[in-house]
Amino acid sequence: MEESTNSSVIRDNNRQKRTREKVINLAMQVLAKNPTASLNEIAEAAEVGRATLFRYFKSRKQLIQELVVEADRKLEDATRPIIEKNLSARDTLEEFVKVLVPLGASFHFLNSEQLHSEGSGIEDLYRNQLVRLKVLSKRLRAEKVVATDIPLVWIAAVLDNLIYTAWVTVLDGDIAPNDAPGLVLFSFLNGFAHL
Amino acid sequence: MEESTNSSVIRDNNRQKRTREKVINLAMQVLAKNPTASLNEIAEAAEVGRATLFRYFKSRKQLIQELVVEADRKLEDATRPIIEKNLSARDTLEEFVKVLVPLGASFHFLNSEQLHSEGSGIEDLYRNQLVRLKVLSKRLRAEKVVATDIPLVWIAAVLDNLIYTAWVTVLDGDIAPNDAPGLVLFSFLNGFAHL
DNA sequence: TTCATTTGATACATTAAAGTATCACATGAA
DNA sequence: TTCATGTGATACTTTAATGTATCAAATGAA
């Protein structure tokens, strides 16, 4: 599978773009929930022919690699504007959670063990997201938004997983999309202890 | 692969038992982290020959099904004695977390999307663990250990994921095994807000 | 309506992993 | 030490998924 070369007459390049994006989005979701899903299952989810996958991606492996790159790009696009706002750590956390929960598939995709193969040339992307969360967690500690005696790696890991859990729970229809970011924030900061 | 039939002369049945348990434990861990791992990778992790897998399990599919059954059994064995103690919900939570964190692989295995196939005859086991957590969450609410206005499914999902996150973080060597249950409990009840 | 381009269905080829069989070596209870 | 049994290595077969090629149908901009 490979991306079509540009021709001098482009009659429906938007259609190709739409098809490719649809495949990437659906593939991301399917593989986030089931890394063993076949190309046939991905094609069905994306409502395209299996042959169409090969028109855009050279192989299953390349599809997955592009999913990783795309996931990282999406997460970067979503979080960079927030960082550039130079908000307080607390407000940054809130904005982060709002944009990251809907991106749960992209989120989880980068953390999948399946992708941790050497020589794929995209290893660093795996760590990007956890680095983003560590940086944020450091700022939260520095600004005393969170406790200072909890290991940083634990704080970042919990935030990571809360965001993914919210995404899955929304996908399962168990909580409303609008409620999800608030639940993540509440759980992360306050826990569930009855007051 | 299939379990050997009993013969009238059993010279080293314990060895078989040890081999089978080793395979199950290592397979559980490997597949919890990478559901796409091959039988070769599982065999290597378990330090057995690939042919040995087929001496105990008829097929990859049957191995996985037995992992699910074994995971559920382990979780049931670990949690039933706690329930039978009739402790307060708060103390039950603490005991649950202590025994479930080390079983993170078993834990996560049951929640894996990969296994949600109809007709496997073990679908109900997938829900057992979340049911256990929901029952516990309900008691926590009833005894006012946790807030009463948070959706039950969210409380259970977060507890579920905190336990698994702890298991992975210990496995990665980022937190000490002894610290893990305490961190889970603290995060679940108090969150990270600086006081 | 036209028609250039995109796509789905499907037949076929290839490949990687699963599954089987066999034999020599390893193990450990007796 | 013996030797029945368990196991690893490996060759081979089977299978399921990947990957390729082709053609008719679908699509949608012009």
Coordinates of C-alpha atoms (C1' of nucleotides) in Angstrom, one line a residue:
Chain A
M1 CA 0.0 0.0 0.0
E2 CA 1.3 3.4 -0.8
E3 CA 0.1 7.0 -1.1
S4 CA -0.8 7.9 -4.6
T5 CA 1.6 10.2 -6.5
N6 CA 0.3 13.6 -7.5
S7 CA -1.0 13.8 -11.0
S8 CA -1.4 17.0 -12.9
V9 CA -5.2 16.6 -12.9
I10 CA -6.5 16.2 -9.4
R11 CA -10.2 15.7 -9.6
D12 CA -10.9 14.4 -6.1
N13 CA -7.8 14.8 -4.0
N14 CA -10.1 15.7 -1.1
R15 CA -11.7 12.3 -1.3
Q16 CA -8.4 10.6 -0.9
K17 CA -7.6 12.8 2.0
R18 CA -10.9 12.0 3.7
T19 CA -10.4 8.3 3.0
R20 CA -6.9 8.3 4.5
E21 CA -7.9 10.2 7.6
K22 CA -10.9 7.9 8.1
V23 CA -8.6 4.9 7.9
I24 CA -6.1 6.4 10.3
N25 CA -8.7 7.4 12.9
L26 CA -10.6 4.1 12.8
A27 CA -7.4 2.0 12.8
M28 CA -6.2 4.0 15.8
Q29 CA -9.3 3.1 17.7
V30 CA -9.5 -0.5 16.7
L31 CA -5.8 -1.2 17.5
A32 CA -6.0 0.8 20.8
K33 CA -8.6 -1.6 22.0
N34 CA -7.3 -4.8 20.2
P35 CA -3.7 -4.8 19.0
T36 CA -4.2 -8.2 17.4
A37 CA -6.9 -6.9 15.1
S38 CA -6.4 -8.0 11.5
L39 CA -6.2 -5.7 8.4
N40 CA -9.6 -7.1 7.5
E41 CA -11.1 -6.0 10.9
I42 CA -9.5 -2.5 10.5
A43 CA -10.8 -2.2 6.9
E44 CA -14.3 -3.2 8.1
A45 CA -14.2 -0.7 10.9
A46 CA -13.1 2.1 8.5
E47 CA -15.7 1.0 6.0
V48 CA -13.2 0.6 3.2
G49 CA -12.0 -2.3 1.1
R50 CA -8.9 -4.2 2.4
A51 CA -7.2 -3.3 -0.9
T52 CA -7.7 0.4 -0.2
L53 CA -5.5 0.0 2.9
F54 CA -2.7 -1.0 0.5
R55 CA -3.3 2.1 -1.6
Y56 CA -2.3 4.3 1.2
F57 CA 0.1 2.2 3.3
K58 CA 2.9 0.0 2.0
S59 CA 2.3 -2.7 4.7
R60 CA 0.6 -3.4 8.1
K61 CA 3.9 -2.4 9.7
Q62 CA 4.0 0.9 7.9
L63 CA 0.4 1.6 8.8
I64 CA 1.1 1.1 12.5
Q65 CA 4.3 3.3 12.2
E66 CA 2.2 6.1 10.6
L67 CA -0.4 5.7 13.4
V68 CA 2.3 6.3 15.9
V69 CA 3.6 9.4 14.1
E70 CA 0.1 10.6 13.7
A71 CA -0.8 10.0 17.3
D72 CA 2.3 12.0 18.4
R73 CA 1.5 14.8 16.0
K74 CA -2.1 15.0 17.3
L75 CA -1.0 15.0 20.9
E76 CA 1.6 17.7 20.2
D77 CA -0.9 19.8 18.2
A78 CA -3.3 19.5 21.1
T79 CA -0.9 20.3 23.9
R80 CA 1.5 22.8 22.5
P81 CA -1.0 25.7 22.3
I82 CA -1.8 25.1 25.9
I83 CA 1.8 25.2 27.0
E84 CA 2.3 28.4 25.0
K85 CA -0.4 30.1 26.9
N86 CA 1.9 30.1 30.0
L87 CA -1.0 29.3 32.3
S88 CA -0.6 28.2 35.9
A89 CA 0.2 24.5 36.3
R90 CA -3.3 24.0 37.6
D91 CA -5.0 25.6 34.6
T92 CA -2.6 23.8 32.3
L93 CA -3.6 20.5 33.8
E94 CA -7.3 21.3 33.3
E95 CA -6.8 22.3 29.6
F96 CA -4.6 19.2 29.0
V97 CA -7.2 16.9 30.4
K98 CA -9.9 18.5 28.3
V99 CA -8.0 18.0 25.0
L100 CA -6.4 14.6 25.9
V101 CA -9.4 12.6 27.0
P102 CA -11.0 12.7 23.5
L103 CA -7.6 11.6 22.1
G104 CA -7.5 8.6 24.3
A105 CA -6.9 6.2 21.4
S106 CA -3.9 8.3 20.2
F107 CA -2.8 8.4 23.8
H108 CA -2.8 4.7 24.5
F109 CA -1.4 3.9 21.1
L110 CA 1.9 5.4 21.9
N111 CA 2.2 3.5 25.2
S112 CA 1.5 0.1 23.7
E113 CA 4.2 -2.5 24.3
Q114 CA 3.6 -3.9 20.8
L115 CA 5.4 -0.9 19.3
H116 CA 8.5 -1.1 21.4
S117 CA 10.6 -2.5 18.7
E118 CA 14.1 -1.4 18.0
G119 CA 15.1 0.1 14.7
S120 CA 11.6 1.3 13.8
G121 CA 13.0 4.8 14.0
I122 CA 10.1 6.0 16.1
E123 CA 11.1 4.8 19.5
D124 CA 11.4 8.3 20.9
L125 CA 7.8 9.1 20.1
Y126 CA 6.8 6.4 22.7
R127 CA 8.3 8.4 25.4
N128 CA 7.1 11.8 24.2
Q129 CA 3.7 11.7 25.8
L130 CA 4.9 10.4 29.2
V131 CA 7.6 13.1 29.1
R132 CA 4.9 15.7 28.5
L133 CA 3.0 14.4 31.5
K134 CA 6.2 14.3 33.6
V135 CA 7.0 17.9 32.7
L136 CA 3.4 18.9 33.7
S137 CA 3.6 16.8 36.9
K138 CA 6.9 18.6 37.8
R139 CA 5.3 22.0 37.3
L140 CA 2.3 20.8 39.4
R141 CA 4.6 19.9 42.2
A142 CA 6.7 23.1 41.9
E143 CA 3.5 25.2 42.1
K144 CA 2.2 23.0 45.0
V145 CA -0.8 21.9 43.1
V146 CA 0.1 18.3 44.0
A147 CA 1.8 16.7 46.9
T148 CA 5.5 16.8 46.8
D149 CA 6.2 13.5 48.4
I150 CA 4.7 11.2 45.8
P151 CA 7.1 9.8 43.1
L152 CA 6.9 11.8 39.9
V153 CA 6.7 8.7 37.8
W154 CA 3.7 7.5 39.7
I155 CA 1.9 10.8 39.4
A156 CA 2.5 10.9 35.6
A157 CA 1.5 7.2 35.2
V158 CA -1.7 7.7 37.1
L159 CA -2.6 10.8 35.0
D160 CA -1.8 8.9 31.9
N161 CA -4.1 6.0 32.8
L162 CA -6.9 8.2 34.1
I163 CA -7.1 9.9 30.7
Y164 CA -7.1 6.5 28.9
T165 CA -9.7 5.1 31.3
A166 CA -11.9 8.0 30.7
W167 CA -11.6 7.5 27.0
V168 CA -12.6 3.9 27.2
T169 CA -15.4 4.5 29.6
V170 CA -16.9 7.1 27.3
L171 CA -16.4 4.8 24.3
D172 CA -18.3 2.1 26.3
G173 CA -21.1 4.6 26.9
D174 CA -20.8 4.4 30.7
I175 CA -20.1 8.1 31.2
A176 CA -21.0 11.2 29.2
P177 CA -18.2 12.8 27.0
N178 CA -18.9 16.1 28.7
D179 CA -18.4 14.6 32.2
A180 CA -15.2 12.8 31.4
P181 CA -12.6 15.5 31.8
G182 CA -14.2 16.7 35.0
L183 CA -14.1 13.2 36.4
V184 CA -10.4 12.8 35.4
L185 CA -9.5 16.1 37.1
F186 CA -11.5 15.3 40.2
S187 CA -10.1 11.8 40.6
F188 CA -6.5 13.0 40.0
L189 CA -6.6 15.9 42.5
N190 CA -9.1 14.7 45.1
G191 CA -9.5 11.0 44.9
F192 CA -12.8 9.5 46.1
A193 CA -12.6 9.7 49.8
H194 CA -15.8 10.9 51.3
L195 CA -15.5 14.2 53.0
Chain B
M1 CA -0.5 -29.2 22.8
E2 CA -2.3 -31.1 25.4
E3 CA -1.9 -32.1 29.1
S4 CA -0.4 -35.5 29.4
T5 CA -2.6 -38.3 30.4
N6 CA -2.0 -39.9 33.8
S7 CA 0.1 -43.0 33.6
S8 CA 0.2 -45.6 36.4
V9 CA 3.9 -44.8 37.0
I10 CA 4.4 -41.2 37.8
R11 CA 8.0 -40.5 38.3
D12 CA 8.1 -36.7 38.1
N13 CA 4.6 -35.3 38.0
N14 CA 5.8 -32.4 40.1
R15 CA 8.1 -31.4 37.3
Q16 CA 5.2 -31.3 34.8
K17 CA 3.3 -29.3 37.3
R18 CA 6.1 -26.8 37.8
T19 CA 6.7 -26.5 34.0
R20 CA 3.0 -25.9 33.4
E21 CA 2.7 -23.3 36.1
K22 CA 5.9 -21.6 34.9
V23 CA 4.5 -21.4 31.4
I24 CA 1.1 -20.0 32.6
N25 CA 2.7 -17.4 34.8
L26 CA 5.2 -16.2 32.2
A27 CA 2.6 -16.3 29.4
M28 CA 0.3 -14.2 31.5
Q29 CA 3.0 -11.5 32.0
V30 CA 4.2 -11.5 28.4
L31 CA 0.7 -11.3 26.9
A32 CA -0.5 -8.7 29.4
K33 CA 2.2 -6.4 28.1
N34 CA 2.1 -7.5 24.5
P35 CA -1.0 -9.4 23.3
T36 CA 0.6 -9.9 19.9
A37 CA 3.6 -11.9 21.3
S38 CA 4.2 -15.1 19.4
L39 CA 4.4 -18.6 20.9
N40 CA 8.1 -18.4 20.4
E41 CA 8.4 -15.3 22.5
I42 CA 6.2 -16.9 25.2
A43 CA 8.3 -20.0 25.2
E44 CA 11.5 -18.0 25.4
A45 CA 10.2 -16.0 28.3
A46 CA 9.2 -19.2 30.1
E47 CA 12.5 -20.8 29.2
V48 CA 10.9 -23.8 27.6
G49 CA 10.9 -25.2 24.1
R50 CA 8.1 -24.2 21.8
A51 CA 7.2 -27.9 21.5
T52 CA 6.7 -28.0 25.2
L53 CA 3.9 -25.5 24.9
F54 CA 2.1 -28.0 22.7
R55 CA 2.5 -30.7 25.3
Y56 CA 0.4 -28.8 27.8
F57 CA -1.9 -26.8 25.5
K58 CA -3.7 -27.9 22.4
S59 CA -3.3 -24.6 20.7
R60 CA -2.5 -20.9 21.2
K61 CA -6.2 -20.3 21.5
Q62 CA -6.5 -22.9 24.2
L63 CA -3.5 -21.5 26.1
I64 CA -5.1 -18.1 26.2
Q65 CA -8.4 -19.5 27.3
E66 CA -6.7 -21.3 30.1
L67 CA -4.9 -18.1 31.0
V68 CA -8.2 -16.4 31.4
V69 CA -9.6 -19.2 33.6
E70 CA -6.4 -19.2 35.6
A71 CA -6.5 -15.4 36.0
D72 CA -10.0 -15.5 37.2
R73 CA -9.2 -18.4 39.6
K74 CA -6.2 -16.5 41.0
L75 CA -8.2 -13.4 41.5
E76 CA -11.0 -15.3 43.1
D77 CA -8.6 -17.2 45.4
A78 CA -7.0 -13.9 46.4
T79 CA -10.2 -11.9 47.1
R80 CA -12.7 -14.5 48.5
P81 CA -10.9 -14.9 51.9
I82 CA -10.9 -11.1 52.3
I83 CA -14.6 -10.9 51.6
E84 CA -15.3 -13.8 54.1
K85 CA -13.5 -11.8 56.8
N86 CA -16.5 -9.4 56.8
L87 CA -14.2 -6.4 57.3
S88 CA -15.3 -2.8 56.9
A89 CA -15.4 -1.6 53.3
R90 CA -12.3 0.5 54.0
D91 CA -10.3 -2.4 55.4
T92 CA -11.6 -4.6 52.5
L93 CA -10.3 -2.1 50.1
E94 CA -6.9 -2.1 51.7
E95 CA -6.7 -5.9 51.7
F96 CA -7.9 -6.1 48.1
V97 CA -5.3 -3.6 46.9
K98 CA -2.5 -5.5 48.8
V99 CA -3.3 -8.8 47.1
L100 CA -4.4 -7.5 43.7
V101 CA -1.4 -5.3 42.8
P102 CA 1.0 -8.3 42.5
L103 CA -1.6 -10.0 40.4
G104 CA -1.7 -7.1 37.9
A105 CA -1.0 -9.4 34.9
S106 CA -3.9 -11.6 35.8
F107 CA -5.9 -8.5 36.4
H108 CA -5.3 -6.9 33.1
F109 CA -5.6 -10.1 31.2
L110 CA -9.2 -10.4 31.9
N111 CA -9.9 -6.9 30.7
S112 CA -8.1 -7.4 27.4
E113 CA -10.3 -6.6 24.4
Q114 CA -8.5 -9.4 22.5
L115 CA -10.4 -11.9 24.5
H116 CA -13.9 -10.6 24.0
S117 CA -14.8 -13.2 21.5
E118 CA -18.2 -14.8 21.5
G119 CA -18.6 -18.5 21.8
S120 CA -15.3 -19.0 23.7
G121 CA -17.4 -20.1 26.7
I122 CA -15.5 -17.8 29.1
E123 CA -17.1 -14.4 28.4
D124 CA -18.5 -14.2 31.9
L125 CA -15.0 -14.3 33.4
Y126 CA -14.2 -11.0 31.7
R127 CA -16.8 -9.3 33.8
N128 CA -16.1 -11.0 37.1
Q129 CA -13.3 -8.8 38.1
L130 CA -15.0 -5.6 37.3
V131 CA -18.0 -7.0 39.1
R132 CA -15.9 -7.6 42.2
L133 CA -14.7 -4.0 42.0
K134 CA -18.2 -2.7 41.5
V135 CA -19.4 -4.7 44.5
L136 CA -16.6 -3.3 46.6
S137 CA -17.2 0.3 45.3
K138 CA -20.9 0.0 46.2
R139 CA -19.9 -1.0 49.8
L140 CA -17.4 1.9 49.9
R141 CA -20.2 4.3 49.0
A142 CA -22.7 2.7 51.3
E143 CA -20.3 3.0 54.2
K144 CA -19.3 6.5 53.1
V145 CA -15.7 5.7 52.5
V146 CA -16.0 7.3 49.1
A147 CA -18.1 10.1 47.7
T148 CA -21.6 9.2 46.8
D149 CA -22.0 11.4 43.7
I150 CA -19.4 9.8 41.5
P151 CA -20.6 7.2 39.0
L152 CA -20.0 3.7 40.3
V153 CA -18.7 2.5 37.0
W154 CA -16.0 5.3 37.0
I155 CA -14.9 4.5 40.6
A156 CA -14.5 0.8 39.7
A157 CA -12.7 1.6 36.4
V158 CA -10.3 3.9 38.2
L159 CA -9.5 1.3 40.9
D160 CA -9.1 -1.3 38.2
N161 CA -6.6 0.8 36.3
L162 CA -4.7 2.1 39.4
I163 CA -4.0 -1.5 40.3
Y164 CA -2.7 -2.4 36.8
T165 CA -0.7 0.8 36.6
A166 CA 1.0 -0.1 39.9
W167 CA 1.8 -3.5 38.6
V168 CA 3.4 -2.1 35.4
T169 CA 5.3 0.6 37.3
V170 CA 6.7 -2.0 39.7
L171 CA 7.6 -4.3 36.8
D172 CA 9.4 -1.3 35.1
G173 CA 11.3 -0.8 38.4
D174 CA 10.1 2.7 38.9
I175 CA 8.5 2.1 42.3
A176 CA 9.2 -0.5 45.0
P177 CA 6.8 -3.4 45.3
N178 CA 6.3 -2.6 49.0
D179 CA 5.3 1.0 48.1
A180 CA 2.9 0.1 45.4
P181 CA -0.3 -0.8 47.4
G182 CA 0.1 2.2 49.5
L183 CA 0.4 4.5 46.5
V184 CA -2.7 2.9 44.9
L185 CA -4.7 3.4 48.1
F186 CA -3.5 6.9 48.6
S187 CA -4.2 7.9 45.0
F188 CA -7.6 6.3 45.0
L189 CA -8.8 7.9 48.2
N190 CA -6.9 11.2 48.4
G191 CA -5.8 12.1 44.9
F192 CA -2.7 14.2 44.5
A193 CA -3.9 17.7 45.5
H194 CA -1.5 19.5 47.8
L195 CA -3.0 20.2 51.1
Chain C
dT1 C1' -24.6 14.2 -18.0
dT2 C1' -19.8 13.0 -18.6
dC3 C1' -15.8 10.7 -17.4
dA4 C1' -11.3 10.8 -14.8
dT5 C1' -10.2 8.9 -10.8
dT6 C1' -11.1 6.3 -6.7
dT7 C1' -12.6 2.2 -4.6
dG8 C1' -14.5 -2.6 -3.5
dA9 C1' -14.5 -7.3 -4.5
dT10 C1' -11.9 -11.0 -5.3
dA11 C1' -8.5 -14.3 -7.1
dC12 C1' -4.0 -15.4 -6.3
dA13 C1' 0.8 -15.4 -4.3
dT14 C1' 3.7 -14.9 -0.3
dT15 C1' 4.9 -15.1 4.4
dA16 C1' 5.0 -15.6 9.3
dA17 C1' 3.3 -18.1 12.9
dA18 C1' 1.0 -22.0 14.5
dG19 C1' 0.8 -26.8 14.8
dT20 C1' 2.9 -31.8 14.2
dA21 C1' 6.3 -35.3 14.5
dT22 C1' 10.6 -37.2 15.9
dC23 C1' 14.7 -38.1 18.2
dA24 C1' 18.5 -37.2 21.2
dC25 C1' 19.4 -35.2 25.5
dA26 C1' 18.2 -33.8 30.3
dT27 C1' 16.1 -34.6 34.5
dG28 C1' 15.4 -36.5 38.9
dA29 C1' 12.9 -40.2 41.6
dA30 C1' 14.0 -44.6 42.8
Chain D
dT1 C1' 23.9 -45.4 39.2
dT2 C1' 19.8 -46.5 36.6
dC3 C1' 16.3 -45.5 33.5
dA4 C1' 11.4 -43.9 32.9
dT5 C1' 9.8 -39.8 31.8
dG6 C1' 10.0 -34.9 30.4
dT7 C1' 11.9 -31.7 27.4
dG8 C1' 14.5 -28.9 23.6
dA9 C1' 15.8 -28.6 19.0
dT10 C1' 14.5 -28.9 14.6
dA11 C1' 12.4 -30.4 10.3
dC12 C1' 8.3 -30.3 8.2
dT13 C1' 3.1 -29.2 7.3
dT14 C1' -0.7 -26.3 7.8
dT15 C1' -3.1 -22.1 8.3
dA16 C1' -4.4 -17.5 8.6
dA17 C1' -3.2 -13.1 7.5
dT18 C1' -0.6 -10.2 4.6
dG19 C1' 0.4 -8.5 0.2
dT20 C1' -0.4 -8.1 -5.1
dA21 C1' -3.0 -7.6 -9.3
dT22 C1' -7.0 -6.8 -11.9
dC23 C1' -11.4 -5.3 -13.3
dA24 C1' -16.0 -3.5 -12.8
dA25 C1' -18.6 -0.4 -10.1
dA26 C1' -18.9 3.9 -7.5
dT27 C1' -17.9 8.6 -6.9
dG28 C1' -18.0 13.3 -7.5
dA29 C1' -15.8 17.5 -9.8
dA30 C1' -16.4 19.6 -14.0

